[in-house]
Amino acid sequence: MARLFRSTQQFGNVLGRCRTHACAATPRRSPVEHWWLFGLCSHKLHTVADGPKSCPAAAPGRLPFSTVTPDDLDFFRKILPGRTITDPDLLQSSNVDWLKTVKGSSEVLLRPRTTEDVSQILRYCNRRNLAVNPQGGNTGLVGGSVPVYDEIIVSTALMNNILSFDSVSGILTCQAGCVLENLTLYLEERDYIMPLDLGAKGSCQIGGNVSTNAGGLRLLRYGSLHGTVLGLEVVLADGRVLDCLSTLRKDNTGYDLKQLFIGSEGTLGVITAVSILCPRKPKSVNVVFLGCETFEQLLQTFQLCRGMLGEILSAFEFLDSECMRLLNTHLKLPNPISDCHFYIVIETSGSDPRHDGEKLHNFLEEAMTSSLVNDGTVATEESKAKTLWSMRERVTEALTHDGYTYKYDISLPVDRIYQLVTDMREHLGDKAKSVVGYGHVGDGNLHLNITSPTKDPEVLAAIEPFVYEWTASCQGSISAEHGLGLKKRNYIYYSKPRQAVALMSDIKAMLDPKGILNPYKTLPDNLK
Amino acid sequence: MARLFRSTQQFGNVLGRCRTHACAATPRRSPVEHWWLFGLCSHKLHTVADGPKSCPAAAPGRLPFSTVTPDDLDFFRKILPGRTITDPDLLQSSNVDWLKTVKGSSEVLLRPRTTEDVSQILRYCNRRNLAVNPQGGNTGLVGGSVPVYDEIIVSTALMNNILSFDSVSGILTCQAGCVLENLTLYLEERDYIMPLDLGAKGSCQIGGNVSTNAGGLRLLRYGSLHGTVLGLEVVLADGRVLDCLSTLRKDNTGYDLKQLFIGSEGTLGVITAVSILCPRKPKSVNVVFLGCETFEQLLQTFQLCRGMLGEILSAFEFLDSECMRLLNTHLKLPNPISDCHFYIVIETSGSDPRHDGEKLHNFLEEAMTSSLVNDGTVATEESKAKTLWSMRERVTEALTHDGYTYKYDISLPVDRIYQLVTDMREHLGDKAKSVVGYGHVGDGNLHLNITSPTKDPEVLAAIEPFVYEWTASCQGSISAEHGLGLKKRNYIYYSKPRQAVALMSDIKAMLDPKGILNPYKTLPDNLK
């Protein structure tokens, strides 16, 4: 074991950890800035029976909503004194997404503090036919979190109070604007953790996490938000407050309405408070970084790991050698082990450090003896574990330095997930600068990313619809965890049948008949 | 340890296990048969603004659906030759619920084999305005699974094929009529288990489990069906087939429609197929039966258990000394330990027998040293573990022998769950024969059961609305896992605000405009 698994000491102090996509404390260059959705593409979409054909990510024409008048501003200033922002400089960062590929032109940002504030805003906007863009931490990757035109931005940033925490049951209730990392810190002091963890934790808000049904790094262990969210308070389009803020693990009284708002990207209501079931903080956490030569070996390692680590396995992530190259080149992160084709990050968390250590030891010995892995290193201390995690978490950041990034977030049967990367590489040939694959093996979730020096319609045309057709041929999902937002809305038919999309449209019409909530997002244009 | 924890050998062979509520192999006397819902109570309900006042469990008047004609029967016989049942003797058991408190008068039972069969049936019934009662294993406890009047019974019993199983991901896809226990046996051969387990496993069907969002004995460990069900195929009221039968762990493409049908008790659509994420079969299972003197000690034992057993804890159930008395008296089950006020059933399941044993040993030593528990016994062998489990699982059966049973399935903050039993006992005085409490401590779920020699309106009037008001005052749920069905539909306002119920009604109207699917169930009368 000693031969194979080096100490992390050698690189433990070299690397910082990017705790968030947009963390101000982490110096980073801006991603390449091309407002391509508003430049190269036509605003009008021509769709056909089996789905849209050309530039379906582009924004459709502005819908006939009202525009904000001085009277409207007077109203907002009256109910939100000092929290009705119209200064263009202050609005700028709220008008553009983190990837800087979608830019709106909103002239008003509202910062409610209470559910009643949100209710008043929506009641007014609905009456006046003013479109609204609900905004959390604005860390989304599909253009769902920013206005497309002049929608009024309703930010939940000031709704950041923890409402209650029950230390017996582990049930946390808080306002929607609480930043995920702050909740994590609050809980850790009380011997609990959040059931989800994301690279964007330093900026993303729990309301946005729930609205987008965020997956992240702990889904393998703690399951999806559809299971862990116990209650929601939601303001509907007309200002009605829907109180489903239950703090019970079980409640079978009528339809489970809160589920409608989990993952609907702010198009059906604005989530104002969340109650969520939190797991106990594990007493022992280990992180392992391994290298394999083939993806087949990686999958066999996953199977071995599930059998031998069982209930203490909390993450099984991977990145390929191309990701490692970008981490080395753009972020100067050294490879903690020798060069391999595939790298695995395994996390265990459990209640007994000795038992966890033994399980891990036995697993690693078996993986090594059976030649599934070529090299590896283990971290038991938190700082070293974070350093290893950063190899996985900072791939997104490294990509932004490599060029214009075409991002795909695909769910597939687990044995197919890397074939798509290989096929895409072959398909694109030298058209692309980099074609990389990483993601959550345990969830069957591949992040396929392709870069080119600048935004290139020819590259895009080569990637799409190839990537979607390939995914659909395996009954995969074209958006595993990022959602559809603006950019992917018209691709929905690759993963959902027409009957299902029609029903979604009926639900939208029922809950938001004027369509004021986050327009141009989630649902395809041809239904609007 | 040896002093306290006796071997289960002494009673291991004495007890059989009731594997199902309605298992034919388990001799049992019939529950007291009083068709009280159709006898003592008026069919017309008078409801007021804050909820119904009198006899709200009674059936409302028959809604103006069509009645079945010879032409209708011709149609059904044509599409379901040999599977259109009109023999009154054969229909009898499908017209009455397991508790024998609700009895319908349906004259037709249809037994489709395929989704297309169900689609044709519903398309026809919707056009003809014929009401339909979807029926699975008919093990429900709130009168949701049987017709109220002459609704056509559509049984999923013949839709019992397993469609696929992926042994890498553990994702099972099957038709809705598969019996839970059969799925469990199928999976165990493949080193997996179902994520849910119920006393009724020998009869209940997975489609019914999902339709009622069944909780059961493993929820503490594996979470609710909202998290583990990955996909559903549903036939809507008008016969349209909604294919959401995804087999992916992650899919954020549009609204998660399947969630609408989980727990909506067949009122929004008929589930015809399910895909579900199954956990690995644990390599080691231990069951412990403990006795405590006070409920406070029981709760402290729960907290200790969560901390020390951590990730291997898979169930924490309780029963009180009154339950034990009924088990002794009616089923002749001997108490495996000395007499105590409260009994706990703890199950652990994990991947390493030695580690699990050590964790359990340490926990038991601590619980004993700190005088939290008075007596106990441990089972590691499967047959003995089943024997201990039967003490918990057969309480429902014992109650049916004690007299007419008033059943309540309540969710509460965990530290309040036994107070309701104590308060109810005091409140009823000698009006009741027995007042017993048992249930899922880990989920905050109390099963409060009261018996009287025969059905007695005076006892009922003393129990209700007292039990619901008590529950509402703690923000509890008046139906944790049983659903609302016919019997509890009008109590919904005790757990859900008016706005939420109104939205449920909108959803029902959208999906089933004629209201043909499982009428008189789930939603309160005043909305229909």
Tab-separated table of C-alpha atoms in Angstrom, chain A residues 126-472:
chain	number	residue	atom	x	y	z
A	126	ASN	CA	-49.266	39.945	-12.518
A	127	ARG	CA	-51.908	42.683	-12.596
A	128	ARG	CA	-49.661	44.927	-14.674
A	129	ASN	CA	-48.498	42.070	-16.941
A	130	LEU	CA	-44.863	42.708	-16.049
A	131	ALA	CA	-42.491	39.768	-16.530
A	132	VAL	CA	-40.341	38.654	-13.602
A	133	ASN	CA	-36.997	36.872	-13.363
A	134	PRO	CA	-36.572	35.225	-9.955
A	135	GLN	CA	-32.876	35.166	-9.100
A	136	GLY	CA	-30.916	33.319	-6.436
A	137	GLY	CA	-27.110	33.121	-6.479
A	138	ASN	CA	-27.046	33.342	-10.292
A	139	THR	CA	-24.731	30.362	-10.627
A	140	GLY	CA	-26.806	28.464	-13.192
A	141	LEU	CA	-25.243	27.193	-16.398
A	142	VAL	CA	-28.189	27.241	-18.811
A	143	GLY	CA	-29.224	30.896	-18.733
A	144	GLY	CA	-32.156	30.263	-16.413
A	145	SER	CA	-31.161	32.704	-13.697
A	146	VAL	CA	-30.955	35.978	-15.632
A	147	PRO	CA	-33.472	38.061	-17.545
A	148	VAL	CA	-33.610	37.542	-21.291
A	149	TYR	CA	-35.062	40.978	-22.023
A	150	ASP	CA	-36.297	43.547	-19.522
A	151	GLU	CA	-37.857	41.212	-16.954
A	152	ILE	CA	-37.874	42.628	-13.435
A	153	ILE	CA	-35.229	40.817	-11.413
A	154	VAL	CA	-36.523	39.647	-8.044
A	155	SER	CA	-33.481	38.671	-6.011
A	156	THR	CA	-33.805	36.505	-2.911
A	157	ALA	CA	-30.381	37.601	-1.622
A	158	LEU	CA	-31.766	39.444	1.420
A	159	MET	CA	-34.060	36.573	2.372
A	160	ASN	CA	-31.275	34.827	4.201
A	161	ASN	CA	-32.602	33.973	7.642
A	162	ILE	CA	-32.577	30.547	9.203
A	163	LEU	CA	-36.091	30.046	10.566
A	164	SER	CA	-35.642	26.947	12.712
A	165	PHE	CA	-33.483	23.903	13.248
A	166	ASP	CA	-34.561	20.796	15.125
A	167	SER	CA	-31.470	19.083	16.477
A	168	VAL	CA	-33.356	15.858	17.201
A	169	SER	CA	-34.729	15.305	13.700
A	170	GLY	CA	-32.132	17.292	11.750
A	171	ILE	CA	-34.812	19.316	9.982
A	172	LEU	CA	-33.720	22.804	8.912
A	173	THR	CA	-36.137	25.532	7.843
A	174	CYS	CA	-34.790	28.687	6.248
A	175	GLN	CA	-35.536	31.465	3.801
A	176	ALA	CA	-34.757	30.831	0.160
A	177	GLY	CA	-31.840	33.245	-0.056
A	178	CYS	CA	-29.563	31.435	2.400
A	179	VAL	CA	-26.258	30.663	0.719
A	180	LEU	CA	-25.554	26.919	0.669
A	181	GLU	CA	-22.139	27.285	2.270
A	182	ASN	CA	-23.542	29.377	5.118
A	183	LEU	CA	-26.119	26.689	5.820
A	184	THR	CA	-23.360	24.090	5.753
A	185	LEU	CA	-21.310	26.046	8.299
A	186	TYR	CA	-24.376	26.620	10.506
A	187	LEU	CA	-25.172	22.894	10.477
A	188	GLU	CA	-21.621	21.693	11.010
A	189	GLU	CA	-21.561	23.545	14.330
A	190	ARG	CA	-24.614	21.506	15.276
A	191	ASP	CA	-23.197	18.174	14.122
A	192	TYR	CA	-25.221	18.000	10.895
A	193	ILE	CA	-24.528	18.606	7.205
A	194	MET	CA	-26.589	19.674	4.201
A	195	PRO	CA	-27.713	16.733	2.041
A	196	LEU	CA	-26.261	18.469	-1.031
A	197	ASP	CA	-22.904	19.959	-1.895
A	198	LEU	CA	-21.942	21.833	-5.051
A	199	GLY	CA	-18.868	23.502	-6.480
A	200	ALA	CA	-20.912	26.729	-6.443
A	201	LYS	CA	-21.678	26.444	-2.723
A	202	GLY	CA	-20.147	29.809	-1.863
A	203	SER	CA	-22.650	31.713	-3.999
A	204	CYS	CA	-25.635	29.512	-4.768
A	205	GLN	CA	-28.737	29.853	-2.621
A	206	ILE	CA	-30.931	27.075	-1.303
A	207	GLY	CA	-33.992	28.487	-3.087
A	208	GLY	CA	-32.136	28.305	-6.379
A	209	ASN	CA	-30.851	24.824	-5.537
A	210	VAL	CA	-34.396	23.628	-5.008
A	211	SER	CA	-35.795	25.504	-8.019
A	212	THR	CA	-33.241	23.795	-10.228
A	213	ASN	CA	-33.291	20.443	-8.384
A	214	ALA	CA	-29.534	20.708	-7.969
A	215	GLY	CA	-27.739	17.367	-7.806
A	216	GLY	CA	-24.093	17.809	-6.948
A	217	LEU	CA	-21.587	15.733	-5.092
A	218	ARG	CA	-23.655	14.011	-2.407
A	219	LEU	CA	-26.617	12.761	-4.440
A	220	LEU	CA	-25.153	9.258	-4.589
A	221	ARG	CA	-25.423	9.035	-0.806
A	222	TYR	CA	-28.331	11.225	0.243
A	223	GLY	CA	-30.560	11.123	-2.835
A	224	SER	CA	-32.298	13.904	-4.722
A	225	LEU	CA	-34.014	16.997	-3.356
A	226	HIS	CA	-37.346	15.396	-4.265
A	227	GLY	CA	-36.690	13.131	-1.304
A	228	THR	CA	-34.863	15.429	1.135
A	229	VAL	CA	-36.925	18.614	0.771
A	230	LEU	CA	-39.775	18.234	3.260
A	231	GLY	CA	-41.549	21.513	2.729
A	232	LEU	CA	-41.661	24.656	0.635
A	233	GLU	CA	-43.277	28.029	0.856
A	234	VAL	CA	-43.935	29.386	-2.607
A	235	VAL	CA	-45.411	32.621	-3.919
A	236	LEU	CA	-47.512	31.956	-7.001
A	237	ALA	CA	-47.623	34.211	-10.039
A	238	ASP	CA	-50.673	36.111	-8.792
A	239	GLY	CA	-49.147	36.751	-5.371
A	240	ARG	CA	-50.935	33.950	-3.491
A	241	VAL	CA	-48.721	32.356	-0.870
A	242	LEU	CA	-48.730	28.574	-0.963
A	243	ASP	CA	-47.745	27.279	2.452
A	244	CYS	CA	-46.415	23.743	2.110
A	245	LEU	CA	-43.619	24.401	4.611
A	246	SER	CA	-44.063	21.120	6.435
A	247	THR	CA	-41.315	19.931	8.738
A	248	LEU	CA	-42.497	16.323	8.775
A	249	ARG	CA	-40.774	13.347	7.236
A	250	LYS	CA	-44.106	11.836	6.272
A	251	ASP	CA	-47.286	13.545	5.182
A	252	ASN	CA	-49.758	11.834	2.852
A	253	THR	CA	-52.604	14.335	3.055
A	254	GLY	CA	-53.468	15.081	-0.556
A	255	TYR	CA	-51.179	15.744	-3.498
A	256	ASP	CA	-47.559	16.582	-2.739
A	257	LEU	CA	-47.685	20.052	-4.278
A	258	LYS	CA	-44.180	21.088	-3.303
A	259	GLN	CA	-42.794	18.583	-5.811
A	260	LEU	CA	-44.102	20.767	-8.652
A	261	PHE	CA	-41.726	23.554	-7.682
A	262	ILE	CA	-38.622	21.395	-7.268
A	263	GLY	CA	-36.768	21.707	-10.560
A	264	SER	CA	-39.254	23.959	-12.353
A	265	GLU	CA	-36.679	26.763	-12.520
A	266	GLY	CA	-38.843	29.534	-11.137
A	267	THR	CA	-41.397	29.229	-13.914
A	268	LEU	CA	-44.271	28.100	-11.667
A	269	GLY	CA	-43.673	30.129	-8.517
A	270	VAL	CA	-41.028	31.855	-6.436
A	271	ILE	CA	-39.732	29.673	-3.601
A	272	THR	CA	-39.441	31.813	-0.473
A	273	ALA	CA	-38.663	29.214	2.210
A	274	VAL	CA	-37.443	25.636	2.366
A	275	SER	CA	-37.460	22.905	4.965
A	276	ILE	CA	-34.976	20.133	4.401
A	277	LEU	CA	-33.887	16.934	6.109
A	278	CYS	CA	-30.202	17.069	7.008
A	279	PRO	CA	-27.956	14.077	7.683
A	280	ARG	CA	-25.748	13.786	10.764
A	281	LYS	CA	-22.222	15.073	10.237
A	282	PRO	CA	-20.036	12.025	9.625
A	283	LYS	CA	-17.375	11.382	12.243
A	284	SER	CA	-14.941	10.215	9.628
A	285	VAL	CA	-14.355	11.375	6.048
A	286	ASN	CA	-11.764	9.942	3.684
A	287	VAL	CA	-10.978	10.994	0.160
A	288	VAL	CA	-9.100	8.841	-2.315
A	289	PHE	CA	-7.677	9.894	-5.674
A	290	LEU	CA	-7.027	6.980	-8.017
A	291	GLY	CA	-5.833	6.477	-11.566
A	292	CYS	CA	-7.039	3.867	-14.088
A	293	GLU	CA	-5.957	3.084	-17.604
A	294	THR	CA	-9.353	2.302	-19.133
A	295	PHE	CA	-12.941	3.355	-18.502
A	296	GLU	CA	-13.837	-0.314	-18.213
A	297	GLN	CA	-11.431	-0.567	-15.275
A	298	LEU	CA	-12.984	2.558	-13.802
A	299	LEU	CA	-16.436	0.958	-13.960
A	300	GLN	CA	-15.149	-2.249	-12.406
A	301	THR	CA	-13.600	-0.141	-9.646
A	302	PHE	CA	-17.009	1.459	-9.111
A	303	GLN	CA	-18.671	-1.921	-8.758
A	304	LEU	CA	-15.983	-3.151	-6.388
A	305	CYS	CA	-16.290	0.030	-4.392
A	306	ARG	CA	-20.081	-0.246	-4.043
A	307	GLY	CA	-19.731	-3.769	-2.753
A	308	MET	CA	-16.827	-3.180	-0.371
A	309	LEU	CA	-17.492	0.362	0.852
A	310	GLY	CA	-21.270	-0.120	0.903
A	311	GLU	CA	-23.031	2.304	3.198
A	312	ILE	CA	-19.994	4.566	3.724
A	313	LEU	CA	-19.537	5.427	0.041
A	314	SER	CA	-20.547	9.062	-0.385
A	315	ALA	CA	-19.126	10.044	-3.781
A	316	PHE	CA	-17.627	8.399	-6.838
A	317	GLU	CA	-16.514	11.043	-9.318
A	318	PHE	CA	-14.243	10.943	-12.322
A	319	LEU	CA	-12.236	13.118	-14.669
A	320	ASP	CA	-10.287	12.171	-17.765
A	321	SER	CA	-6.684	12.942	-18.708
A	322	GLU	CA	-7.804	15.907	-20.797
A	323	CYS	CA	-9.326	17.486	-17.657
A	324	MET	CA	-6.013	16.906	-15.890
A	325	ARG	CA	-4.174	18.628	-18.728
A	326	LEU	CA	-6.413	21.710	-18.379
A	327	LEU	CA	-5.975	21.766	-14.581
A	328	ASN	CA	-2.192	21.611	-15.052
A	329	THR	CA	-2.063	24.156	-17.862
A	330	HIS	CA	-4.555	26.786	-16.774
A	331	LEU	CA	-4.664	26.512	-12.972
A	332	LYS	CA	-1.155	25.126	-12.403
A	333	LEU	CA	-2.584	22.288	-10.337
A	334	PRO	CA	-0.117	19.398	-10.294
A	335	ASN	CA	-1.310	15.846	-10.772
A	336	PRO	CA	-1.178	14.265	-7.294
A	337	ILE	CA	-0.428	10.844	-8.799
A	338	SER	CA	1.249	9.526	-11.945
A	339	ASP	CA	-0.279	10.128	-15.367
A	340	CYS	CA	-3.248	7.907	-16.214
A	341	HIS	CA	-6.112	8.040	-18.687
A	342	PHE	CA	-8.795	8.311	-15.999
A	343	TYR	CA	-8.882	9.666	-12.464
A	344	ILE	CA	-11.357	8.784	-9.747
A	345	VAL	CA	-12.295	10.750	-6.625
A	346	ILE	CA	-13.902	8.514	-4.004
A	347	GLU	CA	-15.261	9.902	-0.749
A	348	THR	CA	-16.332	7.819	2.223
A	349	SER	CA	-18.138	9.171	5.249
A	350	GLY	CA	-19.142	7.183	8.269
A	351	SER	CA	-19.597	7.024	11.994
A	352	ASP	CA	-16.511	5.018	12.983
A	353	PRO	CA	-13.060	6.113	11.745
A	354	ARG	CA	-11.474	2.725	12.427
A	355	HIS	CA	-14.188	0.786	10.594
A	356	ASP	CA	-14.124	3.225	7.679
A	357	GLY	CA	-10.347	3.008	7.500
A	358	GLU	CA	-10.483	-0.791	7.425
A	359	LYS	CA	-13.137	-0.884	4.724
A	360	LEU	CA	-11.132	1.559	2.629
A	361	HIS	CA	-7.900	-0.349	3.153
A	362	ASN	CA	-9.513	-3.610	2.089
A	363	PHE	CA	-11.054	-1.998	-0.955
A	364	LEU	CA	-7.800	-0.373	-2.049
A	365	GLU	CA	-5.867	-3.582	-1.558
A	366	GLU	CA	-8.358	-5.464	-3.690
A	367	ALA	CA	-8.412	-2.752	-6.373
A	368	MET	CA	-4.625	-2.808	-6.490
A	369	THR	CA	-4.231	-6.592	-6.392
A	370	SER	CA	-6.693	-7.012	-9.219
A	371	SER	CA	-4.862	-4.294	-11.205
A	372	LEU	CA	-7.950	-2.146	-11.582
A	373	VAL	CA	-6.072	0.987	-10.538
A	374	ASN	CA	-2.536	2.084	-11.438
A	375	ASP	CA	-1.796	4.685	-8.806
A	376	GLY	CA	-3.504	6.557	-6.018
A	377	THR	CA	-3.329	8.667	-2.890
A	378	VAL	CA	-5.495	8.903	0.225
A	379	ALA	CA	-6.405	11.912	2.373
A	380	THR	CA	-7.938	11.684	5.817
A	381	GLU	CA	-7.307	15.243	7.023
A	382	GLU	CA	-9.858	17.811	5.949
A	383	SER	CA	-7.430	20.199	4.260
A	384	LYS	CA	-5.887	17.417	2.241
A	385	ALA	CA	-9.267	15.999	1.369
A	386	LYS	CA	-10.269	19.428	0.060
A	387	THR	CA	-7.131	19.568	-2.034
A	388	LEU	CA	-8.003	16.274	-3.670
A	389	TRP	CA	-11.603	17.364	-4.168
A	390	SER	CA	-10.405	20.514	-5.906
A	391	MET	CA	-9.037	18.383	-8.738
A	392	ARG	CA	-12.613	17.470	-9.504
A	393	GLU	CA	-14.338	20.696	-8.548
A	394	ARG	CA	-12.083	23.093	-10.442
A	395	VAL	CA	-12.395	21.477	-13.860
A	396	THR	CA	-15.235	23.895	-14.702
A	397	GLU	CA	-12.990	26.818	-13.854
A	398	ALA	CA	-10.077	25.417	-15.869
A	399	LEU	CA	-12.347	25.105	-18.889
A	400	THR	CA	-13.228	28.811	-18.841
A	401	HIS	CA	-9.529	29.545	-19.456
A	402	ASP	CA	-9.281	27.154	-22.370
A	403	GLY	CA	-11.582	29.006	-24.730
A	404	TYR	CA	-15.256	29.233	-25.502
A	405	THR	CA	-16.920	26.287	-23.733
A	406	TYR	CA	-19.808	24.237	-25.067
A	407	LYS	CA	-21.257	22.579	-21.974
A	408	TYR	CA	-23.320	19.380	-21.887
A	409	ASP	CA	-24.723	17.717	-18.800
A	410	ILE	CA	-25.875	14.281	-19.782
A	411	SER	CA	-27.470	11.344	-17.924
A	412	LEU	CA	-26.818	7.939	-19.405
A	413	PRO	CA	-26.798	4.296	-18.391
A	414	VAL	CA	-23.541	4.209	-16.446
A	415	ASP	CA	-21.767	1.825	-18.825
A	416	ARG	CA	-22.290	4.238	-21.733
A	417	ILE	CA	-21.169	7.501	-20.211
A	418	TYR	CA	-17.649	7.690	-21.587
A	419	GLN	CA	-18.502	6.344	-25.025
A	420	LEU	CA	-20.131	9.698	-25.777
A	421	VAL	CA	-16.838	11.523	-25.085
A	422	THR	CA	-14.903	9.145	-27.323
A	423	ASP	CA	-17.472	9.362	-30.090
A	424	MET	CA	-17.613	13.155	-29.858
A	425	ARG	CA	-13.831	13.420	-30.055
A	426	GLU	CA	-13.792	11.299	-33.180
A	427	HIS	CA	-16.786	13.116	-34.631
A	428	LEU	CA	-15.247	16.578	-34.158
A	429	GLY	CA	-11.708	15.693	-35.212
A	430	ASP	CA	-9.593	18.835	-35.158
A	431	LYS	CA	-12.580	21.187	-35.151
A	432	ALA	CA	-12.463	21.406	-31.335
A	433	LYS	CA	-9.629	22.597	-29.129
A	434	SER	CA	-10.467	20.254	-26.220
A	435	VAL	CA	-13.092	17.555	-25.670
A	436	VAL	CA	-13.208	16.559	-22.004
A	437	GLY	CA	-15.346	14.318	-19.842
A	438	TYR	CA	-15.856	14.347	-16.089
A	439	GLY	CA	-18.748	13.903	-13.701
A	440	HIS	CA	-20.659	11.762	-11.283
A	441	VAL	CA	-20.161	8.095	-12.232
A	442	GLY	CA	-22.342	6.989	-9.358
A	443	ASP	CA	-25.295	8.900	-10.771
A	444	GLY	CA	-24.648	8.079	-14.442
A	445	ASN	CA	-24.039	11.784	-15.018
A	446	LEU	CA	-21.443	12.920	-17.559
A	447	HIS	CA	-20.288	16.498	-17.935
A	448	LEU	CA	-19.119	16.670	-21.534
A	449	ASN	CA	-17.324	19.919	-22.327
A	450	ILE	CA	-15.883	21.059	-25.608
A	451	THR	CA	-13.827	24.184	-26.204
A	452	SER	CA	-12.844	26.207	-29.245
A	453	PRO	CA	-10.649	29.334	-29.298
A	454	THR	CA	-13.694	31.543	-29.817
A	455	LYS	CA	-17.377	30.863	-30.289
A	456	ASP	CA	-17.661	29.128	-33.621
A	457	PRO	CA	-21.012	28.367	-35.280
A	458	GLU	CA	-19.348	25.632	-37.304
A	459	VAL	CA	-18.193	23.822	-34.169
A	460	LEU	CA	-21.628	24.256	-32.637
A	461	ALA	CA	-23.262	22.833	-35.748
A	462	ALA	CA	-20.955	19.836	-35.535
A	463	ILE	CA	-21.778	19.234	-31.875
A	464	GLU	CA	-25.533	19.755	-32.033
A	465	PRO	CA	-27.791	17.968	-32.621
A	466	PHE	CA	-25.208	15.124	-32.676
A	467	VAL	CA	-24.840	15.150	-28.881
A	468	TYR	CA	-28.601	15.196	-28.317
A	469	GLU	CA	-29.355	12.506	-30.861
A	470	TRP	CA	-26.646	10.294	-29.383
A	471	THR	CA	-28.103	10.803	-25.893
A	472	ALA	CA	-31.664	10.186	-27.022
